[in-house]
mmCIF file of C-alpha atoms in Angstrom:
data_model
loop_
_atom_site.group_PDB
_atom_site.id
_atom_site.type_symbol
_atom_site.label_atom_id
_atom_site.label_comp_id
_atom_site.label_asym_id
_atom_site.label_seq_id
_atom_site.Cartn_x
_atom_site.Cartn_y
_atom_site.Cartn_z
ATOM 1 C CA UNK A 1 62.279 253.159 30.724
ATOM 2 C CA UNK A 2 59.732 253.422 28.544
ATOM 3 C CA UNK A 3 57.906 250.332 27.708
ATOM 4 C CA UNK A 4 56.264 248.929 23.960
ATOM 5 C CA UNK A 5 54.205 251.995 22.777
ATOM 6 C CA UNK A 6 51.712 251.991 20.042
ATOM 7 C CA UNK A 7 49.479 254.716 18.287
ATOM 8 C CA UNK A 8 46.434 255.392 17.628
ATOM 9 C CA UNK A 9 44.965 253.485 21.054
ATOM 10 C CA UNK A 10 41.630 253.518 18.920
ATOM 11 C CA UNK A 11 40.631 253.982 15.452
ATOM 12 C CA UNK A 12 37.231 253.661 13.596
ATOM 13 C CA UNK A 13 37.421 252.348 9.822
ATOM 14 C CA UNK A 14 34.603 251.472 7.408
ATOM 15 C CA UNK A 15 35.007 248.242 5.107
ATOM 16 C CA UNK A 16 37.100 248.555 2.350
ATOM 17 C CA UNK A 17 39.686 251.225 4.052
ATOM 18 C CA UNK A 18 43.008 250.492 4.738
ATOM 19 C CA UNK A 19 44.857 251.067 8.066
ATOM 20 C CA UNK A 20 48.199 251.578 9.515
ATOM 21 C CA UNK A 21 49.034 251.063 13.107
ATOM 22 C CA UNK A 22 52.948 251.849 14.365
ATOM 23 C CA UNK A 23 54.472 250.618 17.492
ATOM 24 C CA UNK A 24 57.745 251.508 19.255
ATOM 25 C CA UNK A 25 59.850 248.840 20.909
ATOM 26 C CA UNK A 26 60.974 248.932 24.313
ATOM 27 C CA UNK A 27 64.872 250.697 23.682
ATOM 28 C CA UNK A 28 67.526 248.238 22.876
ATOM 29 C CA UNK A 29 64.910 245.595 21.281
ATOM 30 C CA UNK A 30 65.117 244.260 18.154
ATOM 31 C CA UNK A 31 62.350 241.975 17.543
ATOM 32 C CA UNK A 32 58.754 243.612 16.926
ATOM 33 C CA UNK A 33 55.703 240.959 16.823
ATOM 34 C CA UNK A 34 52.225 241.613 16.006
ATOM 35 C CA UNK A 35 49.152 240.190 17.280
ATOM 36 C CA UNK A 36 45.219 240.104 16.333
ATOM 37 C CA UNK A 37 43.135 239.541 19.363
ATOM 38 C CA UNK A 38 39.410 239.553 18.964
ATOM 39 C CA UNK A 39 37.259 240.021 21.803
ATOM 40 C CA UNK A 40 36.957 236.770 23.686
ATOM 41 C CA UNK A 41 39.756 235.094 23.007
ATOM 42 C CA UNK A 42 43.734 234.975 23.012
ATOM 43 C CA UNK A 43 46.061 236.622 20.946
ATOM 44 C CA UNK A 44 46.675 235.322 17.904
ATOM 45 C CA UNK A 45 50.107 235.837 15.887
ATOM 46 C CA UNK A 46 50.484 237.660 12.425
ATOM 47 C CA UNK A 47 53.957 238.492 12.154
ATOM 48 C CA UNK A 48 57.698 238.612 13.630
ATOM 49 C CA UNK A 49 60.396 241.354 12.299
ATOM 50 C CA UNK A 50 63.927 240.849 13.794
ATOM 51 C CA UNK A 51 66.443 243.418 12.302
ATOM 52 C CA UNK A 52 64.413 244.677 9.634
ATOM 53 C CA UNK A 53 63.588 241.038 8.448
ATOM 54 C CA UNK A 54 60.078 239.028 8.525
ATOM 55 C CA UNK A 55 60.939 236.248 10.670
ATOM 56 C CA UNK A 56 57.594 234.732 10.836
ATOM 57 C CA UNK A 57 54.077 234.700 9.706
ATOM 58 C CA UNK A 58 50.857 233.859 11.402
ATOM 59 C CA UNK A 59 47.847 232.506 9.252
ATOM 60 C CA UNK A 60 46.769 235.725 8.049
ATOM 61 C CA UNK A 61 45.695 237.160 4.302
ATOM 62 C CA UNK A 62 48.271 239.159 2.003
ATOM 63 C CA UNK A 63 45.993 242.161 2.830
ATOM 64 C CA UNK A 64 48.054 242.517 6.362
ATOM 65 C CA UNK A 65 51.578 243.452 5.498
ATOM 66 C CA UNK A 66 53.687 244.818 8.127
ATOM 67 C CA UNK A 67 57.594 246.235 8.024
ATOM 68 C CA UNK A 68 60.393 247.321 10.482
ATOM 69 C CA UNK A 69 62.266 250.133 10.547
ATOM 70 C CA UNK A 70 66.024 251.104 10.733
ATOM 71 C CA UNK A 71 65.255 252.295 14.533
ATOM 72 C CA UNK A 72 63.553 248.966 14.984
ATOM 73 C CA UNK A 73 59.997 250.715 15.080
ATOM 74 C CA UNK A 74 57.394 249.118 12.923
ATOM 75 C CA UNK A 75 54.202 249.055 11.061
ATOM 76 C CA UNK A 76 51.372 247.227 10.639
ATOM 77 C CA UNK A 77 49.131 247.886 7.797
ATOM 78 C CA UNK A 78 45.810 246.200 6.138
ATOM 79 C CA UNK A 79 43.935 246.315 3.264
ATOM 80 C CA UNK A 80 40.480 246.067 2.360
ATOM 81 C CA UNK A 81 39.311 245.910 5.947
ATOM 82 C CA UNK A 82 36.390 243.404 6.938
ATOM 83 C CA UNK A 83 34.433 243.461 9.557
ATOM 84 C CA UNK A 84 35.862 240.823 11.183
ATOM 85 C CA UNK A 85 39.358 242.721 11.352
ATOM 86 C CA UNK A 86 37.840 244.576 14.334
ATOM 87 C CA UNK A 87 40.263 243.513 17.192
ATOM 88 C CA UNK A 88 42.580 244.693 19.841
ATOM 89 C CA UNK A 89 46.168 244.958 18.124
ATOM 90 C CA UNK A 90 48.603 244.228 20.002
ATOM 91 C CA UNK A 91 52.612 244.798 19.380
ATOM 92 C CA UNK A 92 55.248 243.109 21.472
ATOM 93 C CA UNK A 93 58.986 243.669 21.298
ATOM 94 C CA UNK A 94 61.676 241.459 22.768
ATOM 95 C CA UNK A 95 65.977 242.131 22.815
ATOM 96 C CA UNK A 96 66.481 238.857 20.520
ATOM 97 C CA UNK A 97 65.084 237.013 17.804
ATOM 98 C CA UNK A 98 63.743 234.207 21.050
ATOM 99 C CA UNK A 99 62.040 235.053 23.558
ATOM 100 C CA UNK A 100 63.758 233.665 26.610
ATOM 101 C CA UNK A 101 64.353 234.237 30.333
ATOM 102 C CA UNK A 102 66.719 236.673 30.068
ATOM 103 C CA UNK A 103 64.275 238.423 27.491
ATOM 104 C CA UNK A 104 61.069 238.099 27.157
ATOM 105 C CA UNK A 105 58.106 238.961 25.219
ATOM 106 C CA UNK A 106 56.749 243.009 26.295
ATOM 107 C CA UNK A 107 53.606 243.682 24.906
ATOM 108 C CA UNK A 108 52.101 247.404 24.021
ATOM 109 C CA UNK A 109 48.204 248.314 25.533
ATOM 110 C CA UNK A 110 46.870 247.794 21.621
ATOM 111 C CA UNK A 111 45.307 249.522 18.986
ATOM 112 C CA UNK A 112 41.411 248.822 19.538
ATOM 113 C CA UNK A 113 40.396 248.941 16.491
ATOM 114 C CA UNK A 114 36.557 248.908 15.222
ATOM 115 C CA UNK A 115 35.406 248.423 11.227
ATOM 116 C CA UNK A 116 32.230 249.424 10.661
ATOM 117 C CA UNK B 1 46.876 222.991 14.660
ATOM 118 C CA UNK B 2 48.960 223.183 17.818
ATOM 119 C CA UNK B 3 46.100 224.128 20.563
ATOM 120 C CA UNK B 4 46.414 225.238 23.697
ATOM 121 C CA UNK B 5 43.012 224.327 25.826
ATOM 122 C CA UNK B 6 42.515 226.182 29.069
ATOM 123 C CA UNK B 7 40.293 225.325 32.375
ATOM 124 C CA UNK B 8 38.419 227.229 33.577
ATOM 125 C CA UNK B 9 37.467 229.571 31.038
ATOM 126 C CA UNK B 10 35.852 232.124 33.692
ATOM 127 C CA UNK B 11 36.338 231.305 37.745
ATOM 128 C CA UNK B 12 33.882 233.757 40.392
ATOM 129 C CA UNK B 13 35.426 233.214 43.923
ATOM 130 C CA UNK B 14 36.066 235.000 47.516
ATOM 131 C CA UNK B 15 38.621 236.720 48.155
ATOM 132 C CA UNK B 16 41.519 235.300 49.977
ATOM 133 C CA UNK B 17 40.509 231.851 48.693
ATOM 134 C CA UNK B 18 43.213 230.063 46.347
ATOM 135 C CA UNK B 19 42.642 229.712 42.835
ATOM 136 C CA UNK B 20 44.195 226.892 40.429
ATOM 137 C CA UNK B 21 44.027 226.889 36.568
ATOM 138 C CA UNK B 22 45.628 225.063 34.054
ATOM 139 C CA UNK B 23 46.654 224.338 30.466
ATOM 140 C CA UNK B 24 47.183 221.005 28.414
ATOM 141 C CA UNK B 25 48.140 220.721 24.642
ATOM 142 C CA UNK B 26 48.755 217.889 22.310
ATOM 143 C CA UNK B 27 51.634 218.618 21.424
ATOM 144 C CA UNK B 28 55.014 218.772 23.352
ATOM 145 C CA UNK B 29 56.482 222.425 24.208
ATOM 146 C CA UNK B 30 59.889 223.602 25.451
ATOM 147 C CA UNK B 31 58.456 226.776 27.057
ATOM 148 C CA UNK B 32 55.396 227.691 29.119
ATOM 149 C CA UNK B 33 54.117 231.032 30.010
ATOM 150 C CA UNK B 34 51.446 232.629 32.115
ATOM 151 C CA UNK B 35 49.981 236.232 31.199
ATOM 152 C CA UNK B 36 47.889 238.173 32.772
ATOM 153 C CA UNK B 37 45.737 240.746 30.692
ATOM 154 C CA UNK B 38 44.235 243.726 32.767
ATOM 155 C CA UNK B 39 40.929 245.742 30.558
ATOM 156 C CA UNK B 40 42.321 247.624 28.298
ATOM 157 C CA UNK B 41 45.644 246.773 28.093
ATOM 158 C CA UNK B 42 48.209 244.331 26.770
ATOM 159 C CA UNK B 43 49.092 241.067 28.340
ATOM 160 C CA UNK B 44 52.363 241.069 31.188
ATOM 161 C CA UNK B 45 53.645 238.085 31.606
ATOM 162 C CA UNK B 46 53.933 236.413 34.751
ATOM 163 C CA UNK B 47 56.054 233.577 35.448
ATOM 164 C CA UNK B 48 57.834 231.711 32.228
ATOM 165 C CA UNK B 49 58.918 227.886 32.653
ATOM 166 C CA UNK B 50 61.490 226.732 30.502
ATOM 167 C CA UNK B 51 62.231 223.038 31.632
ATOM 168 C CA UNK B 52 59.937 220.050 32.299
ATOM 169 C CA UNK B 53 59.459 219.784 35.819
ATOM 170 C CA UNK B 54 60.052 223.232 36.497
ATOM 171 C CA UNK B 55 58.064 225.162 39.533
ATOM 172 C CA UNK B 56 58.483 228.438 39.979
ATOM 173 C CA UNK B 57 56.852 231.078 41.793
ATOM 174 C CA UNK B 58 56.456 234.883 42.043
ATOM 175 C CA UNK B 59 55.017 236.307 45.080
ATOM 176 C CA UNK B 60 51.745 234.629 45.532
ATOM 177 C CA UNK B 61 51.867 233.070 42.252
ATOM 178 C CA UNK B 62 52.884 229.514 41.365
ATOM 179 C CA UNK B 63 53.798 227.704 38.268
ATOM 180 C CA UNK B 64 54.636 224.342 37.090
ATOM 181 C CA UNK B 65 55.377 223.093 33.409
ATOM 182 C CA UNK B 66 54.125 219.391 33.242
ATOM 183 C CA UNK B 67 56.759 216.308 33.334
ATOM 184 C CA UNK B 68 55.653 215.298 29.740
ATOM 185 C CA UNK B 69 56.079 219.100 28.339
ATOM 186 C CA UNK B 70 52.130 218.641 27.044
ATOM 187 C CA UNK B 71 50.703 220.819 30.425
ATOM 188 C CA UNK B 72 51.466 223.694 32.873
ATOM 189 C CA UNK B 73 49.421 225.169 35.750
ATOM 190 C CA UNK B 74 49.285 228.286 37.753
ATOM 191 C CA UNK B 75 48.319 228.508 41.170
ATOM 192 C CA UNK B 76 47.269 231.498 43.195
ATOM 193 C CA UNK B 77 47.455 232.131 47.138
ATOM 194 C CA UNK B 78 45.267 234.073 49.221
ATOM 195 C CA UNK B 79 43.586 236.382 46.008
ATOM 196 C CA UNK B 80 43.270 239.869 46.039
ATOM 197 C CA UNK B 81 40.942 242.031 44.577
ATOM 198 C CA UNK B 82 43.617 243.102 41.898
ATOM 199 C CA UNK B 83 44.214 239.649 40.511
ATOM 200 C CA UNK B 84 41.054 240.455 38.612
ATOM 201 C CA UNK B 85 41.410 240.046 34.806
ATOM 202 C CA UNK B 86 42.211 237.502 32.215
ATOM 203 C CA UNK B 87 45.074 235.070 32.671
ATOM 204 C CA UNK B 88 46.170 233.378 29.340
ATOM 205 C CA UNK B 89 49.001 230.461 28.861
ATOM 206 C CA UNK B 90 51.294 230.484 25.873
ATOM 207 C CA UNK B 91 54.010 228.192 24.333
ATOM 208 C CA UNK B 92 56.745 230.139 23.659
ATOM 209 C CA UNK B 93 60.098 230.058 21.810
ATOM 210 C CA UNK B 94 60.520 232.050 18.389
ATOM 211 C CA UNK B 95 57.506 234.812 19.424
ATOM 212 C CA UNK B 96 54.966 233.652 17.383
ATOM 213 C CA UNK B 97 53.705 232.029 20.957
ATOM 214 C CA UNK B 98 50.105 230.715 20.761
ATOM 215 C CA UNK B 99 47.921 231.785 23.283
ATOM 216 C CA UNK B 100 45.119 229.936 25.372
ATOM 217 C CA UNK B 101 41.599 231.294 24.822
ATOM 218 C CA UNK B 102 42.459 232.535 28.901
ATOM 219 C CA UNK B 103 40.470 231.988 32.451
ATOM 220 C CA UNK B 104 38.494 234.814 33.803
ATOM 221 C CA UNK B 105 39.224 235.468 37.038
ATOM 222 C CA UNK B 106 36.778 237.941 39.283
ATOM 223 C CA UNK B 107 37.249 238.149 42.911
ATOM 224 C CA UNK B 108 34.761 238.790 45.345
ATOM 225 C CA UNK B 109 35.356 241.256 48.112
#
């Protein structure tokens, strides 16, 4: 089976562009969740979609917006990119709304992406 | 915030040699879990403890989540040179998990 995908792997943005990552669950997964992680550190959450709903939100600005669609793909998308939004991005998919033994959290290899 | 503080951030040692690491929090959790994160890809989690108490291994990799839910630790046996990369906790539950700023593991052949 084919596990979390997500496209580009790497993009290059100035400041002030906007930017749209996608990301394919593993099959038969509903829940998509995005994560920022900046060289360094840990992942840090931004958002949950379970069946086409936002089921959670990280501490993140109104310029990252992010949706899910019918075939439970999704997309991530900011605006007015900073400097500081250079980061690996990282989607993970799971079957249900919790992750949990019998379905954990799968994460994609990122979108690197670098704002110049 | 709820933080997640882990020790050591970066560990150099032999291989074959056993390597600990841990993770403690102020606040209490209902789910541990250990990642690993290889360069230039995403995390894969490793062992996930879902009850106080709880040890669990896989392979040469151990586990425990704390009796008072606030700590977990992750032992390995006998490294390899593959363990290389970044191993980071999280508390888990609704997948918004927070993450530990990770331990750097490199192994010495």
């Amino acid at each position: 089976d084919a596990g979390v995908t997500q496209s580009p792997t790497h993009l290059i943005k100035t400041r002030g562009q906007h930017v749209t990552l996608r990301c394919s669950p593993i099959s038969g997964h509903k829940s998509v969740s995005w994560y920022q992680q900046v060289l360094g550190q840990g992942p840090q959450f931004i958002f949950q979609y379970y069946e086409k709903e936002e089921r959670g939100r990280g501490n993140f600005p109104d310029r990252f917006s992010a949706r899910q669609f019918p075939n439970y793909s999704s997309e991530l998308n900011v605006n007015a990119l900073l400097l500081g939004d250079s980061a690996l991005y990282l989607c993970a998919s799971s079957r249900g709304q919790e992750s949990s033994y019998n379905s954990p959290l799968h994460f994609g290899n990122g979108t690197r992406l670098t704002v110049t | 915030g709820q933080q997640l503080n882990q020790s050591p951030q970066s560990m150099f040692i032999q291989e074959g040699e056993d390597v600990s690491m841990n993770c403690t929090s102020s606040s209490i959790f209902n789910t541990w879990l250990w990642y690993k994160q290889d360069p230039g890809e995403g995390p894969v989690l490793l062992i996930a403890l879902y009850k106080a108490g709880e040890l669990t291994s896989n392979g040469r990799l151990t586990a425990q989540f704390g009796i008072t839910r606030t700590d977990s630790f992750l032992n390995i046996a006998a490294s390899i040179p593959s363990d290389v990369g970044i191993y980071f906790c999280a508390r888990g539950g609704n997948n918004d998990m927070r993450f530990g700023a990770g331990t750097r593991l490199t192994v010495k052949p």
